[in-house]
mmCIF file of C-alpha atoms in Angstrom:
data_model
loop_
_atom_site.group_PDB
_atom_site.id
_atom_site.type_symbol
_atom_site.label_atom_id
_atom_site.label_comp_id
_atom_site.label_asym_id
_atom_site.label_seq_id
_atom_site.Cartn_x
_atom_site.Cartn_y
_atom_site.Cartn_z
ATOM 1 C CA MET A 16 24.981 -4.992 -15.519
ATOM 2 C CA ASP A 17 24.592 -1.313 -16.995
ATOM 3 C CA VAL A 18 26.125 1.298 -15.163
ATOM 4 C CA ASP A 19 23.249 3.588 -14.982
ATOM 5 C CA ASP A 20 20.959 0.442 -14.071
ATOM 6 C CA ARG A 21 23.720 -0.427 -10.961
ATOM 7 C CA PHE A 22 23.550 2.925 -9.282
ATOM 8 C CA MET A 23 19.762 2.945 -10.019
ATOM 9 C CA TRP A 24 19.506 -0.010 -7.854
ATOM 10 C CA ALA A 25 21.246 1.553 -5.180
ATOM 11 C CA ALA A 26 18.743 4.731 -5.236
ATOM 12 C CA LEU A 27 16.052 1.851 -5.239
ATOM 13 C CA ASP A 28 17.151 -0.026 -2.443
ATOM 14 C CA LEU A 29 17.765 3.367 -0.360
ATOM 15 C CA ALA A 30 13.931 4.572 -1.133
ATOM 16 C CA ARG A 31 12.726 1.487 0.059
ATOM 17 C CA ARG A 32 14.014 2.548 3.735
ATOM 18 C CA GLY A 33 11.685 5.032 3.946
ATOM 19 C CA ARG A 34 8.608 2.570 3.386
ATOM 20 C CA GLY A 35 5.396 3.453 5.624
ATOM 21 C CA LYS A 36 6.986 6.331 6.670
ATOM 22 C CA THR A 37 6.932 8.801 3.836
ATOM 23 C CA ASN A 38 2.915 8.972 2.818
ATOM 24 C CA PRO A 39 1.850 10.970 1.240
ATOM 25 C CA ASN A 40 4.895 11.733 -0.230
ATOM 26 C CA PRO A 41 6.896 9.058 -2.167
ATOM 27 C CA MET A 42 9.766 6.793 -1.279
ATOM 28 C CA VAL A 43 12.469 8.501 -2.815
ATOM 29 C CA GLY A 44 16.702 7.487 -2.633
ATOM 30 C CA ALA A 45 19.132 9.741 -4.375
ATOM 31 C CA VAL A 46 22.993 8.650 -5.132
ATOM 32 C CA VAL A 47 25.620 11.375 -6.267
ATOM 33 C CA VAL A 48 28.383 9.577 -8.050
ATOM 34 C CA ARG A 49 31.565 11.237 -9.470
ATOM 35 C CA ASP A 50 34.027 9.069 -11.414
ATOM 36 C CA GLY A 51 32.534 6.120 -11.158
ATOM 37 C CA GLU A 52 32.392 6.047 -7.357
ATOM 38 C CA ILE A 53 29.090 7.303 -4.448
ATOM 39 C CA VAL A 54 30.092 10.060 -2.835
ATOM 40 C CA GLY A 55 26.990 11.134 -1.428
ATOM 41 C CA THR A 56 23.704 9.138 -0.459
ATOM 42 C CA GLY A 57 20.181 9.800 0.735
ATOM 43 C CA TYR A 58 16.442 8.754 1.339
ATOM 44 C CA HIS A 59 13.397 10.387 2.061
ATOM 45 C CA GLN A 60 12.915 9.516 5.773
ATOM 46 C CA ALA A 61 9.733 10.998 6.474
ATOM 47 C CA ALA A 62 6.961 13.377 5.236
ATOM 48 C CA GLY A 63 8.385 16.861 6.253
ATOM 49 C CA ALA A 64 11.968 15.550 6.504
ATOM 50 C CA PRO A 65 14.267 16.708 4.286
ATOM 51 C CA HIS A 66 14.353 14.984 0.623
ATOM 52 C CA ALA A 67 16.468 12.293 -0.569
ATOM 53 C CA GLU A 68 18.606 15.034 -3.128
ATOM 54 C CA VAL A 69 18.873 17.388 -0.447
ATOM 55 C CA MET A 70 20.853 14.532 1.890
ATOM 56 C CA ALA A 71 22.848 13.328 -0.828
ATOM 57 C CA LEU A 72 24.136 16.325 -1.567
ATOM 58 C CA GLN A 73 24.842 17.338 1.300
ATOM 59 C CA LYS A 74 26.858 14.665 2.070
ATOM 60 C CA ALA A 75 28.773 14.647 -1.268
ATOM 61 C CA GLY A 76 29.397 18.588 -0.909
ATOM 62 C CA GLU A 77 31.864 19.975 -3.550
ATOM 63 C CA SER A 78 32.498 16.623 -4.898
ATOM 64 C CA ALA A 79 28.627 17.210 -6.082
ATOM 65 C CA ARG A 80 30.140 19.856 -8.556
ATOM 66 C CA GLY A 81 30.219 17.772 -11.854
ATOM 67 C CA ALA A 82 29.198 14.581 -10.706
ATOM 68 C CA VAL A 83 25.985 12.516 -12.158
ATOM 69 C CA LEU A 84 22.904 12.673 -9.598
ATOM 70 C CA TYR A 85 20.599 9.525 -10.070
ATOM 71 C CA VAL A 86 16.880 9.644 -7.919
ATOM 72 C CA ASN A 87 14.228 6.856 -8.387
ATOM 73 C CA LEU A 88 11.784 9.787 -8.935
ATOM 74 C CA GLU A 89 11.826 13.626 -10.770
ATOM 75 C CA PRO A 90 13.044 16.257 -8.152
ATOM 76 C CA CYS A 91 10.782 18.186 -7.396
ATOM 77 C CA VAL A 92 10.456 22.120 -8.404
ATOM 78 C CA HIS A 93 7.715 23.000 -5.885
ATOM 79 C CA ARG A 94 7.427 24.157 -2.304
ATOM 80 C CA GLY A 95 5.680 22.189 0.333
ATOM 81 C CA ARG A 96 7.309 21.582 3.600
ATOM 82 C CA THR A 97 10.556 21.855 2.227
ATOM 83 C CA GLY A 98 12.189 23.500 -0.411
ATOM 84 C CA PRO A 99 12.519 22.494 -4.551
ATOM 85 C CA CYS A 100 15.399 20.082 -4.956
ATOM 86 C CA VAL A 101 15.778 21.093 -8.431
ATOM 87 C CA LYS A 102 17.391 24.512 -6.921
ATOM 88 C CA ALA A 103 19.674 22.739 -4.953
ATOM 89 C CA ILE A 104 20.500 20.422 -7.491
ATOM 90 C CA ILE A 105 21.654 23.522 -10.079
ATOM 91 C CA ARG A 106 23.160 25.438 -7.170
ATOM 92 C CA ALA A 107 25.363 21.867 -6.283
ATOM 93 C CA GLY A 108 26.817 22.369 -9.814
ATOM 94 C CA ILE A 109 25.452 18.581 -10.478
ATOM 95 C CA SER A 110 26.176 18.115 -14.348
ATOM 96 C CA LYS A 111 23.448 14.997 -14.907
ATOM 97 C CA VAL A 112 20.579 13.682 -13.326
ATOM 98 C CA VAL A 113 19.830 10.116 -14.318
ATOM 99 C CA ALA A 114 15.927 9.545 -12.813
ATOM 100 C CA ALA A 115 13.349 6.444 -13.356
ATOM 101 C CA MET A 116 10.380 7.815 -13.438
ATOM 102 C CA GLU A 117 8.219 11.167 -14.227
ATOM 103 C CA ASP A 118 6.810 12.367 -10.897
ATOM 104 C CA PRO A 119 2.795 11.967 -11.663
ATOM 105 C CA ASN A 120 1.952 14.554 -8.997
ATOM 106 C CA PRO A 121 0.527 17.714 -10.998
ATOM 107 C CA LEU A 122 2.355 20.166 -9.521
ATOM 108 C CA VAL A 123 5.836 18.030 -10.949
ATOM 109 C CA ALA A 124 5.025 16.326 -13.838
ATOM 110 C CA GLY A 125 8.223 17.019 -15.992
ATOM 111 C CA LYS A 126 8.327 20.504 -14.329
ATOM 112 C CA GLY A 127 11.531 19.675 -12.742
ATOM 113 C CA PHE A 128 13.201 18.088 -15.893
ATOM 114 C CA GLU A 129 12.253 21.187 -17.861
ATOM 115 C CA LYS A 130 14.011 23.530 -15.123
ATOM 116 C CA LEU A 131 17.056 20.773 -14.969
ATOM 117 C CA LYS A 132 17.786 20.991 -18.721
ATOM 118 C CA ALA A 133 17.022 24.990 -18.901
ATOM 119 C CA ALA A 134 19.895 25.319 -16.497
ATOM 120 C CA GLY A 135 22.213 22.901 -18.682
ATOM 121 C CA VAL A 136 21.881 20.118 -16.472
ATOM 122 C CA LYS A 137 21.746 16.750 -18.689
ATOM 123 C CA VAL A 138 18.798 14.588 -18.071
ATOM 124 C CA LYS A 139 18.230 10.921 -18.725
ATOM 125 C CA THR A 140 15.042 9.195 -17.524
ATOM 126 C CA GLY A 141 13.229 6.008 -17.808
ATOM 127 C CA VAL A 142 16.348 3.738 -16.067
ATOM 128 C CA LEU A 143 14.463 0.611 -14.111
ATOM 129 C CA GLU A 144 10.762 2.735 -14.837
ATOM 130 C CA ASP A 145 9.183 -0.334 -14.161
ATOM 131 C CA LYS A 146 10.518 -1.323 -10.806
ATOM 132 C CA ALA A 147 10.748 2.412 -10.095
ATOM 133 C CA ARG A 148 6.963 2.887 -10.569
ATOM 134 C CA GLN A 149 6.310 -1.004 -8.877
ATOM 135 C CA LEU A 150 7.814 0.789 -5.737
ATOM 136 C CA ASN A 151 5.855 3.836 -5.515
ATOM 137 C CA GLU A 152 2.553 1.918 -6.424
ATOM 138 C CA VAL A 153 0.614 3.255 -3.719
ATOM 139 C CA TYR A 154 2.165 6.904 -4.062
ATOM 140 C CA ILE A 155 0.934 6.880 -7.494
ATOM 141 C CA LYS A 156 -2.964 5.698 -7.129
ATOM 142 C CA TYR A 157 -3.162 7.833 -3.863
ATOM 143 C CA ILE A 158 -1.739 11.083 -5.827
ATOM 144 C CA THR A 159 -3.588 10.449 -9.127
ATOM 145 C CA THR A 160 -6.904 9.823 -7.924
ATOM 146 C CA GLY A 161 -7.030 10.889 -4.441
ATOM 147 C CA ARG A 162 -8.125 7.561 -2.933
ATOM 148 C CA PRO A 163 -6.047 4.932 -0.850
ATOM 149 C CA PHE A 164 -4.227 1.936 -2.713
ATOM 150 C CA VAL A 165 -6.448 -1.128 -1.743
ATOM 151 C CA ILE A 166 -4.586 -4.431 -0.362
ATOM 152 C CA ILE A 167 -6.227 -7.119 0.566
ATOM 153 C CA LYS A 168 -4.634 -9.736 2.949
ATOM 154 C CA SER A 169 -6.183 -13.021 3.247
ATOM 155 C CA ALA A 170 -4.872 -16.678 4.384
ATOM 156 C CA VAL A 171 -6.542 -19.767 3.817
ATOM 157 C CA THR A 172 -5.899 -23.695 3.785
ATOM 158 C CA ALA A 173 -4.750 -25.511 1.254
ATOM 159 C CA ASP A 174 -8.888 -26.186 0.317
ATOM 160 C CA GLY A 175 -9.588 -22.311 0.338
ATOM 161 C CA LYS A 176 -11.091 -21.805 3.346
ATOM 162 C CA THR A 177 -10.583 -19.212 5.927
ATOM 163 C CA ALA A 178 -11.977 -20.879 8.929
ATOM 164 C CA THR A 179 -13.335 -23.838 9.864
ATOM 165 C CA ARG A 180 -17.139 -24.765 9.519
ATOM 166 C CA THR A 181 -17.061 -23.535 13.394
ATOM 167 C CA GLY A 182 -15.821 -20.199 12.710
ATOM 168 C CA ARG A 183 -12.325 -21.058 14.020
ATOM 169 C CA SER A 184 -9.430 -18.891 12.135
ATOM 170 C CA ARG A 185 -6.704 -19.024 14.753
ATOM 171 C CA TRP A 186 -4.092 -19.885 13.246
ATOM 172 C CA ILE A 187 -4.119 -20.933 9.894
ATOM 173 C CA THR A 188 -0.347 -19.482 9.342
ATOM 174 C CA GLY A 189 2.369 -19.834 11.239
ATOM 175 C CA GLU A 190 4.639 -17.220 12.915
ATOM 176 C CA LYS A 191 6.457 -16.051 10.023
ATOM 177 C CA ALA A 192 3.349 -15.476 7.972
ATOM 178 C CA ARG A 193 2.235 -13.389 11.028
ATOM 179 C CA ALA A 194 4.920 -11.301 11.532
ATOM 180 C CA PHE A 195 4.885 -10.658 7.994
ATOM 181 C CA VAL A 196 1.567 -9.162 8.604
ATOM 182 C CA HIS A 197 2.213 -6.993 10.987
ATOM 183 C CA ARG A 198 5.135 -5.348 9.136
ATOM 184 C CA LEU A 199 2.418 -5.037 6.472
ATOM 185 C CA ARG A 200 0.611 -3.323 9.115
ATOM 186 C CA ASN A 201 3.199 -1.051 10.324
ATOM 187 C CA ASN A 202 3.335 0.269 6.727
ATOM 188 C CA SER A 203 -0.452 0.935 6.229
ATOM 189 C CA ASP A 204 -2.348 4.019 6.982
ATOM 190 C CA ALA A 205 -5.650 2.106 7.983
ATOM 191 C CA ILE A 206 -6.775 -1.443 7.966
ATOM 192 C CA ALA A 207 -10.133 -2.541 7.237
ATOM 193 C CA VAL A 208 -12.586 -5.170 8.141
ATOM 194 C CA GLY A 209 -16.220 -5.531 8.218
ATOM 195 C CA ILE A 210 -18.597 -6.354 11.077
ATOM 196 C CA GLY A 211 -18.841 -9.971 10.464
ATOM 197 C CA THR A 212 -14.746 -10.333 11.163
ATOM 198 C CA VAL A 213 -15.743 -8.120 14.503
ATOM 199 C CA LEU A 214 -17.902 -10.526 15.937
ATOM 200 C CA HIS A 215 -16.468 -13.418 15.163
ATOM 201 C CA ASP A 216 -12.659 -12.852 15.468
ATOM 202 C CA ASP A 217 -12.663 -10.188 18.296
ATOM 203 C CA PRO A 218 -9.360 -8.454 16.698
ATOM 204 C CA LEU A 219 -7.185 -6.086 18.370
ATOM 205 C CA LEU A 220 -6.353 -4.700 14.618
ATOM 206 C CA THR A 221 -3.011 -3.536 16.383
ATOM 207 C CA THR A 222 0.572 -3.781 15.255
ATOM 208 C CA ARG A 223 2.713 -5.747 17.072
ATOM 209 C CA LEU A 224 6.284 -6.385 15.323
ATOM 210 C CA GLU A 225 8.840 -8.658 16.657
ATOM 211 C CA GLU A 226 11.797 -6.494 17.570
ATOM 212 C CA GLY A 227 8.795 -3.617 19.730
ATOM 213 C CA GLY A 228 7.576 -0.377 18.192
ATOM 214 C CA GLY A 229 5.628 -0.173 15.284
ATOM 215 C CA LYS A 230 2.922 1.970 14.606
ATOM 216 C CA ASP A 231 -0.860 1.185 14.456
ATOM 217 C CA PRO A 232 -3.064 1.924 11.712
ATOM 218 C CA LEU A 233 -6.366 3.997 11.799
ATOM 219 C CA ARG A 234 -9.010 1.048 12.294
ATOM 220 C CA VAL A 235 -12.198 1.067 10.236
ATOM 221 C CA VAL A 236 -14.957 -1.019 10.839
ATOM 222 C CA VAL A 237 -17.471 -1.230 8.087
ATOM 223 C CA ASP A 238 -21.097 -1.765 9.972
ATOM 224 C CA SER A 239 -24.162 -0.585 7.854
ATOM 225 C CA ARG A 240 -26.535 -1.162 11.380
ATOM 226 C CA ALA A 241 -23.760 -0.120 14.370
ATOM 227 C CA ARG A 242 -23.875 -3.785 15.387
ATOM 228 C CA LEU A 243 -19.990 -3.077 16.466
ATOM 229 C CA PRO A 244 -20.021 -4.377 20.611
ATOM 230 C CA LEU A 245 -19.201 -1.894 23.160
ATOM 231 C CA ASP A 246 -17.329 -4.384 24.702
ATOM 232 C CA ALA A 247 -15.071 -5.415 21.543
ATOM 233 C CA ARG A 248 -11.725 -5.042 22.339
ATOM 234 C CA MET A 249 -10.473 -2.429 19.645
ATOM 235 C CA ILE A 250 -12.028 0.091 21.522
ATOM 236 C CA ASN A 251 -11.060 -0.958 24.814
ATOM 237 C CA MET A 252 -7.700 -0.740 24.881
ATOM 238 C CA PRO A 253 -4.670 1.927 24.481
ATOM 239 C CA SER A 254 -4.027 2.834 20.958
ATOM 240 C CA ARG A 255 -2.846 6.015 19.846
ATOM 241 C CA ALA A 256 -4.987 5.114 16.506
ATOM 242 C CA SER A 257 -8.724 5.617 16.761
ATOM 243 C CA THR A 258 -11.262 4.066 15.457
ATOM 244 C CA VAL A 259 -13.931 4.803 12.878
ATOM 245 C CA LEU A 260 -17.005 3.072 12.594
ATOM 246 C CA ALA A 261 -18.219 3.295 8.627
ATOM 247 C CA THR A 262 -21.910 2.963 8.917
ATOM 248 C CA THR A 263 -25.301 4.390 6.977
ATOM 249 C CA ALA A 264 -28.514 6.056 8.306
ATOM 250 C CA ALA A 265 -29.795 2.624 9.066
ATOM 251 C CA ALA A 266 -27.462 2.814 12.206
ATOM 252 C CA PRO A 267 -29.754 3.376 15.233
ATOM 253 C CA LEU A 268 -28.799 6.710 16.706
ATOM 254 C CA ASP A 269 -28.907 5.541 20.604
ATOM 255 C CA LYS A 270 -26.073 2.888 19.546
ATOM 256 C CA ARG A 271 -24.064 5.303 17.495
ATOM 257 C CA GLN A 272 -24.083 7.967 20.668
ATOM 258 C CA ALA A 273 -22.942 4.853 22.572
ATOM 259 C CA LEU A 274 -19.881 3.879 20.309
ATOM 260 C CA GLU A 275 -18.917 7.642 19.917
ATOM 261 C CA GLU A 276 -19.309 7.885 24.044
ATOM 262 C CA LYS A 277 -16.220 5.205 23.997
ATOM 263 C CA GLY A 278 -14.449 7.064 21.742
ATOM 264 C CA VAL A 279 -15.233 5.782 18.271
ATOM 265 C CA GLU A 280 -15.462 7.847 15.468
ATOM 266 C CA ILE A 281 -19.084 7.627 13.602
ATOM 267 C CA LEU A 282 -18.842 8.263 9.673
ATOM 268 C CA LEU A 283 -21.938 7.915 7.669
ATOM 269 C CA LEU A 284 -22.172 7.331 4.314
ATOM 270 C CA PRO A 285 -24.505 6.490 1.604
ATOM 271 C CA ASP A 286 -25.410 3.221 1.597
ATOM 272 C CA ARG A 287 -26.029 0.696 -1.933
ATOM 273 C CA GLU A 288 -28.648 -1.813 -1.043
ATOM 274 C CA GLY A 289 -28.875 -1.806 1.873
ATOM 275 C CA ARG A 290 -25.097 -1.850 2.483
ATOM 276 C CA VAL A 291 -22.489 0.724 3.363
ATOM 277 C CA ASP A 292 -21.004 2.707 -0.332
ATOM 278 C CA LEU A 293 -17.294 1.517 -0.520
ATOM 279 C CA ALA A 294 -16.575 4.226 -2.887
ATOM 280 C CA ALA A 295 -18.022 6.784 -0.689
ATOM 281 C CA LEU A 296 -15.682 5.407 2.104
ATOM 282 C CA MET A 297 -12.523 5.193 -0.301
ATOM 283 C CA ALA A 298 -13.344 8.896 -1.002
ATOM 284 C CA GLU A 299 -13.434 9.629 2.384
ATOM 285 C CA LEU A 300 -10.774 8.074 3.799
ATOM 286 C CA GLY A 301 -8.636 9.574 0.736
ATOM 287 C CA GLU A 302 -9.544 12.923 2.466
ATOM 288 C CA ARG A 303 -8.127 11.981 5.521
ATOM 289 C CA GLY A 304 -4.893 11.203 3.914
ATOM 290 C CA VAL A 305 -4.919 7.264 4.062
ATOM 291 C CA CYS A 306 -2.643 6.431 1.270
ATOM 292 C CA GLN A 307 -2.570 2.697 1.943
ATOM 293 C CA LEU A 308 -5.411 0.775 3.067
ATOM 294 C CA LEU A 309 -4.999 -2.971 4.273
ATOM 295 C CA VAL A 310 -8.130 -5.003 4.283
ATOM 296 C CA GLU A 311 -8.279 -7.700 6.604
ATOM 297 C CA GLY A 312 -11.854 -8.724 6.089
ATOM 298 C CA GLY A 313 -14.250 -11.505 5.290
ATOM 299 C CA GLY A 314 -15.294 -12.853 2.153
ATOM 300 C CA ASN A 315 -18.481 -10.602 1.828
ATOM 301 C CA LEU A 316 -16.350 -7.536 2.096
ATOM 302 C CA ASN A 317 -13.688 -8.472 0.072
ATOM 303 C CA TYR A 318 -15.737 -9.666 -2.657
ATOM 304 C CA SER A 319 -17.546 -6.527 -2.712
ATOM 305 C CA LEU A 320 -14.195 -4.022 -3.376
ATOM 306 C CA LEU A 321 -13.427 -6.749 -5.885
ATOM 307 C CA GLU A 322 -16.976 -6.233 -7.577
ATOM 308 C CA ALA A 323 -16.802 -2.436 -7.367
ATOM 309 C CA GLY A 324 -13.395 -2.593 -9.126
ATOM 310 C CA LEU A 325 -11.621 -0.802 -5.346
ATOM 311 C CA LEU A 326 -9.434 -3.369 -4.864
ATOM 312 C CA ASP A 327 -5.600 -2.841 -5.987
ATOM 313 C CA LYS A 328 -3.600 -5.628 -5.071
ATOM 314 C CA LEU A 329 -4.045 -9.139 -3.382
ATOM 315 C CA MET A 330 -1.947 -10.939 -0.834
ATOM 316 C CA LEU A 331 -2.938 -14.488 -0.372
ATOM 317 C CA PHE A 332 -1.846 -16.651 2.373
ATOM 318 C CA ILE A 333 -1.928 -20.593 1.452
ATOM 319 C CA ALA A 334 -1.574 -22.442 4.338
ATOM 320 C CA PRO A 335 -0.859 -26.343 4.294
ATOM 321 C CA LEU A 336 -3.873 -27.438 5.863
ATOM 322 C CA ILE A 337 -7.193 -29.052 4.944
ATOM 323 C CA VAL A 338 -10.428 -28.417 6.877
ATOM 324 C CA GLY A 339 -12.935 -29.054 4.341
ATOM 325 C CA GLY A 340 -16.849 -28.351 5.242
ATOM 326 C CA ARG A 341 -19.722 -27.182 3.122
ATOM 327 C CA GLU A 342 -20.289 -24.248 5.384
ATOM 328 C CA SER A 343 -16.427 -23.109 5.819
ATOM 329 C CA PRO A 344 -15.376 -19.481 4.866
ATOM 330 C CA THR A 345 -13.663 -18.590 1.989
ATOM 331 C CA SER A 346 -11.719 -15.286 1.211
ATOM 332 C CA PHE A 347 -14.224 -13.929 -1.547
ATOM 333 C CA GLU A 348 -17.972 -15.152 -1.054
ATOM 334 C CA GLY A 349 -20.765 -12.731 -2.497
ATOM 335 C CA GLY A 350 -22.559 -13.578 -5.499
ATOM 336 C CA GLY A 351 -19.846 -14.652 -7.583
ATOM 337 C CA VAL A 352 -19.487 -15.278 -11.629
ATOM 338 C CA ALA A 353 -21.649 -17.789 -13.971
ATOM 339 C CA ARG A 354 -18.426 -18.305 -16.147
ATOM 340 C CA LEU A 355 -14.638 -18.694 -16.051
ATOM 341 C CA ASP A 356 -14.205 -16.119 -18.596
ATOM 342 C CA GLU A 357 -16.177 -14.181 -16.482
ATOM 343 C CA ALA A 358 -13.376 -14.339 -13.746
ATOM 344 C CA TRP A 359 -10.937 -11.935 -12.324
ATOM 345 C CA ARG A 360 -7.114 -12.773 -13.457
ATOM 346 C CA LEU A 361 -4.738 -12.184 -11.192
ATOM 347 C CA ASP A 362 -1.593 -10.077 -12.896
ATOM 348 C CA ASN A 363 1.909 -10.086 -12.338
ATOM 349 C CA LEU A 364 2.102 -13.008 -9.954
ATOM 350 C CA GLU A 365 5.152 -13.214 -7.290
ATOM 351 C CA ILE A 366 4.987 -16.687 -4.685
ATOM 352 C CA LYS A 367 7.300 -16.410 -1.599
ATOM 353 C CA GLN A 368 7.254 -18.973 1.213
ATOM 354 C CA TYR A 369 7.778 -18.455 4.803
ATOM 355 C CA ASP A 370 8.070 -21.506 6.242
ATOM 356 C CA GLY A 371 5.176 -23.859 5.300
ATOM 357 C CA ASP A 372 3.461 -20.920 3.925
ATOM 358 C CA LEU A 373 2.878 -19.704 0.412
ATOM 359 C CA LEU A 374 2.473 -16.103 -0.029
ATOM 360 C CA ILE A 375 1.073 -15.234 -3.253
ATOM 361 C CA ILE A 376 1.001 -11.387 -4.372
ATOM 362 C CA GLY A 377 -1.019 -10.213 -7.347
ATOM 363 C CA TYR A 378 -2.742 -7.924 -9.117
ATOM 364 C CA PRO A 379 -6.895 -8.219 -9.997
ATOM 365 C CA ARG A 380 -7.768 -7.304 -13.169
ATOM 366 C CA SER A 381 -11.463 -8.032 -14.655
ATOM 367 C CA ALA A 382 -12.022 -9.733 -18.101
ATOM 368 C CA GLY A 383 -12.767 -6.509 -19.537
ATOM 369 C CA GLU A 384 -9.630 -4.859 -18.214
ATOM 370 C CA ILE A 385 -7.694 -7.907 -19.664
ATOM 371 C CA SER A 386 -9.098 -7.699 -23.056
ATOM 372 C CA ALA A 387 -8.821 -3.892 -23.339
ATOM 373 C CA ARG A 388 -4.783 -4.433 -22.439
ATOM 374 C CA GLU A 389 -4.096 -7.301 -24.709
ATOM 375 C CA SER A 390 -6.174 -5.318 -27.827
ATOM 376 C CA THR A 391 -3.537 -2.521 -27.111
ATOM 377 C CA SER A 392 0.177 -3.503 -25.533
ATOM 378 C CA GLY A 393 -0.612 -7.163 -24.255
ATOM 379 C CA TYR A 394 1.283 -6.335 -21.328
ATOM 380 C CA PRO A 395 -0.272 -5.235 -18.016
ATOM 381 C CA GLY A 396 2.379 -3.072 -17.011
ATOM 382 C CA HIS A 397 2.532 -3.356 -13.035
ATOM 383 C CA GLY A 398 5.077 -4.940 -11.292
ATOM 384 C CA GLY A 399 4.643 -7.672 -8.682
ATOM 385 C CA ALA A 400 6.893 -7.337 -5.744
ATOM 386 C CA ASP A 401 6.703 -6.034 -2.100
ATOM 387 C CA GLU A 402 9.020 -5.474 0.974
ATOM 388 C CA GLY A 403 12.424 -6.248 -0.080
ATOM 389 C CA ALA A 404 11.939 -8.359 -3.134
ATOM 390 C CA LEU A 405 12.623 -6.454 -5.669
ATOM 391 C CA ARG A 406 14.987 -7.893 -7.711
#
């Protein structure tokens, strides 16, 4: 393995430790190397906490002078809740910075590299850039669009059903798969479901980690007519996270008021053909600082997000079960496409196994997106791994 690759992998592995804790900031790891040996390491542990580069430099101490700093993202040059890392790097006497990628944040976007070069620090970029972009895909989407990175998680049987014909869905997947989902919830800022899921399953939408602890994401119910029951479990339990009802003017005022009295926040949004305008919902969630939105809805909400081009990533569990049934629901309902050449295709597939359950991870691309990409580079340009499967 190339020397730069080896130390950049170390920085990426450190960065991953901040998953789910740094939003709206990126995950960043840093390694200080002197004479081929690591003399200082650090990673960004939480928004507002010291940055990875500063931690690594502090650990390295005087050994940082003349050393090389490896970092998976361009060092910041602006002052936020902490000072600019570029100043700390120059002050520490680092001779060279090896970075995976430029920071897409307009406040940085190449300015950090420019200041380092102006101060006589050598700069090398693009080392394991695809892995770095994959790691911070949520941050990249949020910082460049102001909208959350949307992940749909769904579980189906081997014949593609999300429940039996009577609506029973507990449990399609096994314990290990469900444990993974709770880790995914813990790493998400918000979790969304449609009203159909609430009426059928009455979910808690909380995080329940095997080792205990964890944080509950903001709960978002998409419900154009405020049919959310007043006795729903999610609004009648102790939780640090709140519940938001995304609804429209079609929702009865008295029901909205009754839900507000139960502590539910009513988010009144415009409608599209009688349903909540999902693009408007994404804009609102982005303004509230939701960087990663996990969707655990039914086929109608899932398809609406897909059709509107709002879905970034699909995580689909396939369980070794067959239930049959013409009326049994599937992960994506809606109108569907007429021809296979109109179908969405999943790019950059990754497949994992949790006991008998398979997890397929992919990035949906419409036929138009695929054609445009093939006519230029022919490469989808998006990493596929999640959790610890970067290599």
